[in-house]
Coordinates of C-alpha atoms in Angstrom, one line a residue:
Chain A
M1 CA -20.0 -4.2 58.2
S2 CA -16.4 -4.2 59.2
T3 CA -14.3 -1.0 58.8
P4 CA -12.5 -0.8 55.5
Q5 CA -8.8 -1.6 55.5
Y6 CA -7.7 1.3 53.4
Q7 CA -8.1 5.0 54.1
L8 CA -7.5 7.6 51.4
L9 CA -6.9 11.2 52.6
Y10 CA -7.2 14.0 50.1
W11 CA -8.4 17.6 49.9
P12 CA -12.2 17.9 49.7
T13 CA -14.4 19.1 46.7
I14 CA -11.8 18.3 43.9
P15 CA -11.1 15.0 42.2
G16 CA -7.4 16.1 41.8
R17 CA -4.7 13.5 42.4
G18 CA -7.0 11.6 44.8
E19 CA -8.9 10.5 41.8
Y20 CA -6.1 8.3 40.5
I21 CA -6.3 6.3 43.7
R22 CA -10.1 6.3 44.0
L23 CA -10.4 4.6 40.6
A24 CA -8.1 1.8 41.8
F25 CA -10.5 1.1 44.6
E26 CA -13.6 1.5 42.6
V27 CA -12.7 -0.6 39.7
T28 CA -11.7 -3.5 42.0
G29 CA -14.7 -3.1 44.3
T30 CA -12.4 -2.5 47.2
P31 CA -14.0 -0.8 50.2
Y32 CA -12.2 2.4 51.4
I33 CA -12.6 5.3 53.7
D34 CA -12.5 8.5 51.7
T35 CA -11.4 11.2 54.1
Q36 CA -11.9 14.6 52.6
T37 CA -11.6 16.8 55.6
V38 CA -9.0 19.5 55.8
P39 CA -8.1 19.1 59.5
A40 CA -7.5 15.3 59.1
I41 CA -4.9 16.2 56.4
T42 CA -3.3 19.3 58.0
S43 CA -2.8 17.6 61.3
L44 CA -0.7 15.0 59.5
L45 CA 1.2 17.7 57.6
A46 CA 1.9 19.8 60.7
A47 CA 5.5 19.9 61.9
G48 CA 5.9 17.6 64.9
S49 CA 2.6 15.9 64.2
T50 CA 2.0 13.3 66.9
Q51 CA -0.2 11.2 64.7
L52 CA 2.4 9.8 62.4
G53 CA 3.4 6.6 64.3
N54 CA 6.6 5.3 62.8
N55 CA 6.0 7.0 59.4
P56 CA 7.9 9.9 57.9
P57 CA 5.9 13.1 57.6
P58 CA 4.0 13.3 54.3
F59 CA 4.8 16.3 52.1
A60 CA 1.3 16.6 50.6
P61 CA -1.8 14.5 50.0
P62 CA -3.0 12.1 48.6
M63 CA -2.0 9.9 51.5
L64 CA -2.9 6.3 52.1
Q65 CA -3.3 4.7 55.5
D66 CA -3.2 0.9 55.8
G67 CA -3.0 -0.2 59.4
P68 CA 0.0 1.4 60.9
L69 CA 1.5 2.3 57.5
L70 CA 1.0 5.8 56.1
I71 CA 2.4 6.6 52.6
S72 CA 2.0 9.4 50.2
Q73 CA 2.9 10.3 46.6
T74 CA 0.3 9.3 44.0
S75 CA 2.6 7.0 41.9
N76 CA 3.9 5.4 45.1
I77 CA 0.4 4.7 46.4
L78 CA -0.6 3.2 43.1
C79 CA 2.5 0.9 43.2
Y80 CA 1.5 -0.2 46.7
L81 CA -2.1 -0.8 45.7
G82 CA -1.3 -2.3 42.3
E83 CA 0.3 -5.3 44.0
R84 CA -2.5 -5.7 46.6
L85 CA -5.5 -5.1 44.4
N86 CA -4.3 -7.1 41.4
L87 CA -3.9 -4.0 39.3
A88 CA -0.4 -4.9 38.2
P89 CA 1.3 -8.0 36.9
K90 CA 3.5 -10.0 39.3
D91 CA 6.5 -10.2 36.9
D92 CA 8.8 -7.4 35.7
T93 CA 6.2 -6.0 33.4
K94 CA 4.9 -4.3 36.5
Y95 CA 7.6 -1.8 35.8
H96 CA 6.0 -1.1 32.5
V97 CA 2.7 -0.4 34.2
H98 CA 4.5 1.9 36.5
Q99 CA 6.4 3.6 33.7
I100 CA 3.1 4.4 31.9
A101 CA 1.4 5.6 35.0
C102 CA 4.3 7.9 35.9
T103 CA 4.3 9.3 32.4
A104 CA 0.5 10.0 32.6
L105 CA 1.1 11.6 36.0
D106 CA 3.8 13.8 34.5
Y107 CA 1.2 14.9 31.9
S108 CA -1.2 15.6 34.8
D109 CA 1.5 17.9 36.3
E110 CA 1.8 19.7 33.0
V111 CA -1.9 20.3 32.9
H112 CA -1.6 21.9 36.3
N113 CA 1.3 24.0 35.1
V114 CA -0.8 25.5 32.3
H115 CA -2.9 27.5 34.8
H116 CA -0.1 27.9 37.3
P117 CA 3.1 28.4 35.3
V118 CA 4.6 30.9 37.7
G119 CA 3.9 29.1 40.9
T120 CA 1.4 27.0 42.8
G121 CA 1.3 29.6 45.6
L122 CA -0.3 32.2 43.4
Y123 CA -3.8 32.4 42.0
Y124 CA -4.5 31.8 38.3
E125 CA -5.8 35.4 38.1
D126 CA -2.3 36.5 39.1
Q127 CA -0.6 34.6 36.2
K128 CA -3.1 34.8 33.4
E129 CA -0.7 36.2 30.8
E130 CA 1.9 33.5 31.5
A131 CA -0.9 30.9 31.5
L132 CA -2.0 31.9 28.1
R133 CA 1.6 31.4 26.7
A134 CA 1.8 28.1 28.5
A135 CA -1.6 27.0 27.1
K136 CA -0.4 27.7 23.5
E137 CA 2.6 25.4 24.1
F138 CA 0.5 22.8 25.8
T139 CA -2.4 22.6 23.4
G140 CA -0.1 23.2 20.4
T141 CA 2.4 20.4 21.1
R142 CA 2.3 18.7 24.5
V143 CA -1.2 17.0 24.4
A144 CA -0.4 15.5 21.0
K145 CA 3.0 14.4 22.2
F146 CA 1.7 12.5 25.2
W147 CA -1.5 11.1 23.6
G148 CA 0.4 10.1 20.5
W149 CA 2.6 8.1 22.8
F150 CA -0.4 6.5 24.6
E151 CA -1.6 5.5 21.2
R152 CA 1.7 3.9 20.4
V153 CA 1.8 2.0 23.7
L154 CA -1.7 0.6 22.9
E155 CA -0.6 -0.3 19.4
K156 CA 2.6 -2.0 20.5
N157 CA 0.9 -3.9 23.3
A158 CA -1.8 -5.2 21.0
K159 CA 0.9 -6.5 18.7
D160 CA 2.9 -8.1 21.5
N161 CA -0.1 -9.6 23.3
Q162 CA -2.4 -11.0 20.8
G163 CA -4.6 -8.0 20.2
S164 CA -4.8 -7.0 23.9
E165 CA -7.0 -4.0 24.5
W166 CA -5.1 -2.8 27.6
M167 CA -1.9 -0.8 28.0
V168 CA 0.3 -3.6 29.4
G169 CA -0.1 -7.3 29.0
K170 CA -3.6 -8.9 28.7
E171 CA -5.2 -7.5 31.9
L172 CA -6.4 -4.2 33.1
S173 CA -3.8 -2.4 35.3
Y174 CA -3.6 0.9 37.1
A175 CA -1.8 2.3 34.0
D176 CA -5.2 2.1 32.2
L177 CA -6.9 3.9 35.0
V178 CA -4.4 6.8 35.1
V179 CA -4.4 7.2 31.3
W180 CA -8.2 7.2 31.3
Q181 CA -8.4 9.8 34.0
V182 CA -6.0 12.2 32.3
V183 CA -7.9 11.9 29.1
D184 CA -11.2 12.4 30.8
G185 CA -9.9 15.4 32.7
T186 CA -8.5 17.0 29.5
K187 CA -11.9 16.5 27.7
F188 CA -13.3 18.6 30.5
A189 CA -10.6 21.2 30.7
F190 CA -9.5 21.5 27.1
P191 CA -12.5 20.2 25.1
K192 CA -11.4 21.6 21.8
A193 CA -7.8 20.5 22.1
A194 CA -8.9 17.0 23.3
K195 CA -11.2 16.6 20.3
R196 CA -8.6 17.6 17.8
V197 CA -5.9 15.3 19.2
L198 CA -8.2 12.3 19.6
E199 CA -8.9 12.4 15.8
D200 CA -5.4 11.0 15.4
C201 CA -5.7 8.4 18.2
P202 CA -8.4 5.8 17.3
L203 CA -7.0 3.2 19.8
L204 CA -7.0 5.7 22.6
V205 CA -10.6 6.7 21.8
E206 CA -11.6 3.0 22.0
H207 CA -9.6 2.5 25.2
Y208 CA -11.2 5.5 26.8
E209 CA -14.7 4.1 26.1
R210 CA -13.6 0.6 27.2
V211 CA -12.5 1.8 30.7
K212 CA -15.6 4.0 31.0
G213 CA -17.8 1.1 30.1
L214 CA -16.5 -1.2 32.8
E215 CA -19.4 -2.0 35.0
R216 CA -17.9 -0.8 38.3
V217 CA -16.4 2.4 36.6
K218 CA -19.8 3.1 35.1
S219 CA -21.6 2.9 38.4
Y220 CA -18.9 4.9 40.1
L221 CA -19.1 7.7 37.6
E222 CA -22.9 7.8 38.1
S223 CA -22.6 7.9 41.9
E224 CA -22.2 10.8 44.2
R225 CA -18.7 9.5 45.1
R226 CA -17.4 10.8 41.8
L227 CA -16.5 14.5 42.5
K228 CA -17.1 17.0 39.8
Y229 CA -14.2 18.8 38.1
S230 CA -13.9 22.3 39.5
N231 CA -10.9 24.1 40.8
G232 CA -8.3 21.3 40.8
I233 CA -5.8 20.0 38.2
F234 CA -8.4 19.9 35.4
R235 CA -10.1 23.4 35.2
Y236 CA -12.0 24.8 32.3
Y237 CA -10.9 28.3 31.3
E238 CA -12.3 29.0 27.9
E239 CA -9.4 31.3 27.0
L240 CA -6.9 28.5 27.6
D241 CA -8.5 26.0 25.3
L242 CA -6.9 26.9 22.1
Chain B
M1 CA 36.0 -8.4 32.1
S2 CA 32.4 -9.4 31.5
T3 CA 29.9 -6.9 30.0
P4 CA 28.0 -5.1 32.8
Q5 CA 24.5 -6.2 33.3
Y6 CA 22.9 -2.8 33.4
Q7 CA 22.8 -0.1 30.7
L8 CA 21.8 3.4 31.4
L9 CA 20.7 5.5 28.4
Y10 CA 20.6 9.3 28.8
W11 CA 21.3 12.5 26.9
P12 CA 25.0 13.4 26.7
T13 CA 26.8 16.3 28.4
I14 CA 24.3 17.0 31.2
P15 CA 23.9 15.2 34.5
G16 CA 20.1 15.8 34.4
R17 CA 17.8 13.0 35.5
G18 CA 20.4 10.4 34.6
E19 CA 22.4 11.5 37.6
Y20 CA 19.8 10.0 40.0
I21 CA 20.4 6.6 38.5
R22 CA 24.2 7.0 38.1
L23 CA 24.5 7.6 41.9
A24 CA 22.7 4.4 42.6
F25 CA 25.3 2.5 40.5
E26 CA 28.2 4.4 41.8
V27 CA 27.5 4.2 45.5
T28 CA 27.0 0.4 45.3
G29 CA 30.1 -0.1 43.1
T30 CA 27.8 -1.7 40.5
P31 CA 29.3 -1.8 36.9
Y32 CA 27.1 -0.2 34.3
I33 CA 27.2 0.9 30.7
D34 CA 26.6 4.6 30.5
T35 CA 25.3 5.3 27.0
Q36 CA 25.2 9.0 26.3
T37 CA 24.8 9.0 22.5
V38 CA 21.8 10.7 20.9
P39 CA 21.2 8.1 18.2
A40 CA 21.0 5.2 20.7
I41 CA 18.2 7.1 22.5
T42 CA 16.3 8.5 19.5
S43 CA 16.2 5.1 17.8
L44 CA 14.4 3.8 20.8
L45 CA 12.1 6.8 21.0
A46 CA 11.2 6.6 17.3
A47 CA 7.7 5.6 16.4
G48 CA 7.7 1.9 15.2
S49 CA 11.2 1.3 16.6
T50 CA 12.2 -2.2 15.9
Q51 CA 14.7 -2.3 18.8
L52 CA 12.1 -2.5 21.6
G53 CA 11.7 -6.2 22.0
N54 CA 8.6 -6.9 24.0
N55 CA 8.8 -3.5 25.8
P56 CA 6.5 -0.6 25.4
P57 CA 8.1 2.4 23.8
P58 CA 9.7 4.8 26.3
F59 CA 8.5 8.4 26.4
A60 CA 11.8 9.9 27.3
P61 CA 15.1 9.1 28.9
P62 CA 16.5 8.1 31.3
M63 CA 16.0 4.5 30.3
L64 CA 17.4 1.3 31.8
Q65 CA 18.2 -1.8 29.9
D66 CA 18.6 -5.0 31.9
G67 CA 18.7 -8.1 29.6
P68 CA 15.5 -8.1 27.6
L69 CA 13.8 -5.6 29.9
L70 CA 13.7 -1.9 29.0
I71 CA 12.2 0.5 31.4
S72 CA 12.0 4.3 31.8
Q73 CA 10.9 7.0 34.2
T74 CA 13.5 8.0 36.9
S75 CA 11.5 7.0 39.9
N76 CA 10.5 3.7 38.3
I77 CA 14.1 2.8 37.5
L78 CA 15.1 3.7 41.1
C79 CA 12.4 1.4 42.4
Y80 CA 13.7 -1.4 40.2
L81 CA 17.3 -0.9 41.1
G82 CA 16.6 -0.2 44.8
E83 CA 15.5 -3.8 45.2
R84 CA 18.4 -5.2 43.2
L85 CA 21.2 -3.1 44.6
N86 CA 20.1 -3.1 48.2
L87 CA 19.3 0.5 48.2
A88 CA 15.8 0.0 49.7
P89 CA 14.5 -2.0 52.6
K90 CA 12.7 -5.3 52.0
D91 CA 9.7 -4.5 54.2
D92 CA 7.0 -1.9 53.6
T93 CA 9.3 1.0 54.6
K94 CA 10.5 0.7 51.0
Y95 CA 7.4 2.8 50.2
H96 CA 8.8 5.5 52.5
V97 CA 12.0 5.5 50.6
H98 CA 10.0 5.8 47.3
Q99 CA 7.8 8.5 48.7
I100 CA 10.8 10.6 49.7
A101 CA 12.6 10.0 46.3
C102 CA 9.4 11.0 44.4
T103 CA 9.1 14.2 46.4
A104 CA 12.7 15.1 45.8
L105 CA 12.1 14.4 42.1
D106 CA 9.0 16.7 42.2
Y107 CA 11.3 19.3 43.5
S108 CA 13.7 18.6 40.7
D109 CA 10.9 19.2 38.2
E110 CA 10.1 22.5 39.9
V111 CA 13.7 23.5 39.4
H112 CA 13.4 22.8 35.7
N113 CA 10.2 24.8 35.6
V114 CA 11.9 27.9 37.0
H115 CA 13.8 28.4 33.8
H116 CA 11.1 26.9 31.6
P117 CA 7.8 28.1 33.0
V118 CA 6.0 28.4 29.7
G119 CA 7.1 25.2 28.1
T120 CA 10.0 22.8 27.7
G121 CA 9.8 23.2 23.9
L122 CA 10.9 26.9 24.1
Y123 CA 14.4 28.3 25.0
Y124 CA 15.0 30.0 28.3
E125 CA 15.7 33.2 26.3
D126 CA 12.2 33.1 25.0
Q127 CA 10.6 33.0 28.5
K128 CA 13.0 35.1 30.6
E129 CA 10.3 37.4 32.0
E130 CA 8.1 34.5 33.1
A131 CA 11.2 32.7 34.5
L132 CA 12.0 35.7 36.7
R133 CA 8.5 35.6 38.3
A134 CA 8.8 31.8 38.7
A135 CA 12.3 32.3 40.3
K136 CA 10.8 34.7 42.8
E137 CA 8.2 32.2 43.9
F138 CA 10.7 29.3 43.8
T139 CA 13.5 31.0 45.8
G140 CA 11.1 32.8 48.1
T141 CA 9.0 29.9 49.2
R142 CA 9.5 26.5 47.4
V143 CA 13.1 25.7 48.3
A144 CA 12.4 26.3 52.0
K145 CA 9.2 24.3 51.8
F146 CA 10.9 21.2 50.4
W147 CA 14.1 21.5 52.3
G148 CA 12.3 22.1 55.6
W149 CA 10.5 18.9 54.9
F150 CA 13.7 17.0 54.2
E151 CA 14.9 18.3 57.6
R152 CA 11.8 17.1 59.3
V153 CA 12.1 13.6 57.6
L154 CA 15.7 13.4 59.0
E155 CA 14.6 14.5 62.4
K156 CA 11.8 12.1 62.6
N157 CA 13.8 9.1 61.3
A158 CA 16.5 9.8 63.9
K159 CA 13.9 9.8 66.6
D160 CA 12.3 6.6 65.3
N161 CA 15.5 4.7 64.6
Q162 CA 17.9 5.3 67.4
G163 CA 19.6 8.4 66.0
S164 CA 19.9 7.1 62.4
E165 CA 21.6 9.5 60.1
W166 CA 19.7 8.4 57.0
M167 CA 16.3 9.4 55.6
V168 CA 14.6 6.0 56.2
G169 CA 15.5 3.3 58.7
K170 CA 19.1 2.7 59.6
E171 CA 20.6 2.2 56.1
L172 CA 21.5 4.3 53.2
S173 CA 18.8 4.2 50.5
Y174 CA 18.2 5.8 47.1
A175 CA 16.1 8.4 49.0
D176 CA 19.4 9.7 50.4
L177 CA 20.9 9.8 47.0
V178 CA 18.1 11.7 45.3
V179 CA 17.9 14.2 48.2
W180 CA 21.7 14.7 48.0
Q181 CA 21.6 15.3 44.3
V182 CA 18.9 17.9 44.4
V183 CA 20.7 19.8 47.2
D184 CA 23.9 19.6 45.3
G185 CA 22.3 20.8 42.1
T186 CA 20.6 23.7 43.8
K187 CA 23.9 24.8 45.4
F188 CA 25.2 25.1 41.9
A189 CA 22.1 26.7 40.3
F190 CA 20.8 28.9 43.2
P191 CA 23.9 29.4 45.5
K192 CA 22.4 32.3 47.4
A193 CA 19.0 30.7 47.9
A194 CA 20.6 27.4 48.9
K195 CA 22.9 29.0 51.5
R196 CA 20.0 31.0 53.0
V197 CA 17.7 28.0 53.3
L198 CA 20.5 25.6 54.6
E199 CA 21.0 27.9 57.6
D200 CA 17.7 26.6 59.0
C201 CA 18.5 22.9 58.1
P202 CA 21.4 21.7 60.2
L203 CA 20.5 18.0 59.8
L204 CA 20.3 18.4 56.0
V205 CA 23.7 20.1 56.0
E206 CA 25.2 17.1 57.9
H207 CA 23.4 14.7 55.7
Y208 CA 24.7 16.4 52.6
E209 CA 28.3 16.1 53.8
R210 CA 27.7 12.5 54.9
V211 CA 26.6 11.3 51.5
K212 CA 29.4 13.4 49.8
G213 CA 31.9 11.8 52.1
L214 CA 31.0 8.2 51.3
E215 CA 34.1 6.7 49.8
R216 CA 32.6 5.6 46.5
V217 CA 30.7 8.8 46.1
K218 CA 33.8 10.8 46.8
S219 CA 35.8 9.0 44.2
Y220 CA 33.0 9.2 41.7
L221 CA 32.7 13.0 42.2
E222 CA 36.4 13.3 41.5
S223 CA 36.2 11.1 38.4
E224 CA 35.5 12.1 34.8
R225 CA 32.3 10.1 35.0
R226 CA 30.7 12.8 37.0
L227 CA 29.4 15.3 34.4
K228 CA 29.5 19.0 35.1
Y229 CA 26.3 21.0 35.5
S230 CA 25.6 23.0 32.4
N231 CA 22.4 23.3 30.4
G232 CA 20.3 20.6 32.1
I233 CA 17.9 20.8 35.1
F234 CA 20.3 22.7 37.3
R235 CA 21.5 25.8 35.5
Y236 CA 23.1 28.9 36.9
Y237 CA 21.5 32.1 35.7
E238 CA 22.6 34.9 38.0
E239 CA 19.4 36.8 37.5
L240 CA 17.3 33.9 38.8
D241 CA 19.2 33.4 42.1
L242 CA 17.3 35.8 44.3

């Protein structure tokens, strides 16, 4: 067995933003090193790190190492891998894939903001009141706004591409993976809100099951490589699921 | 005069996220149509819009129209234009440019979150208490964390590229423009915090003046095309500048 070409570096124990990258590897059957140790990450984040080679310092994980190249930022890594793992078209519609992935990642940031409205440096317990207000806004309008848009993207693409069942063009892309992951995470963190909103999104429901049913995704989800939701972006606090 | 190839669509009266795109056009002397009318935008955002051609619906502006192609998401548009306007390298260091731009845009989102911690759908006046707590966290730790990182990026790139004065490699890229714009916006919105943090960032201070001094940037900033900061991402509320 040769060493895999790609190394993902992300915090241990949580799926978090690392999961958007993992899914790209898993769905394409691409071998990768999944480094989830804190020192490996903090040594790259440290001021004056000597391990960076000719790369700029990363601001935060996830990071991707491919030979001498080290890059970070989730959407940026997906753009890089999309081209290499055939998870994006070659023509300009690759910018549609990226647009949809970026929007789903914005949604992911809004999910995080619900339990951390005041600041990422504080604990949830220190901003519970603010979180409750943020949750009202989020479950009351934001989930439906984003998911209604996912639904419209699916509807439009089916119309433009002879009944395609994917987000862009006729092939699976990383846009499908990111959208799937944010829906899955929300089903965990806000089960009541997710159920309610999905009632108006029949295409998104089908899309969710379609991605989940892909052979490689299925076996990944059943494996120990798939980390359980816990204390990351998608957290279940009963009081916030309105 | 022929019609410009590129059309930017963004909300009127605020620089907002449109500004990151405008700077790319301005610094390269690229003609562009700057559409700042609400109906032009809302008609593209409307469910079932008939003006989309073969493009997916956008979620929000800024949007870029280039011939039949319509794309949105600020970082995505910059990626597209970076390649076409020579504001990004051709080799894999273009992913470093994108990484830095994405991080500066994350910072931009955090700025917005200071005055809208509970939700973008509510007015600042309805979340002033929460905003004050968010401002403490932001001015106390976040500005220094991001700007200290910008400083380290400049320092590292100067070391790797024979004293280069830009963020990546030896040429100006859209990473420089986005970083410049977030520093400029913060100087407006949080003047005290900006001044304090810049005391520890001598390279960033020089970089800021360098971009501002570029001939095309200079004449753009003096023109009427440069919108004044008002009620967008970068807002001045005296009580939040701690």
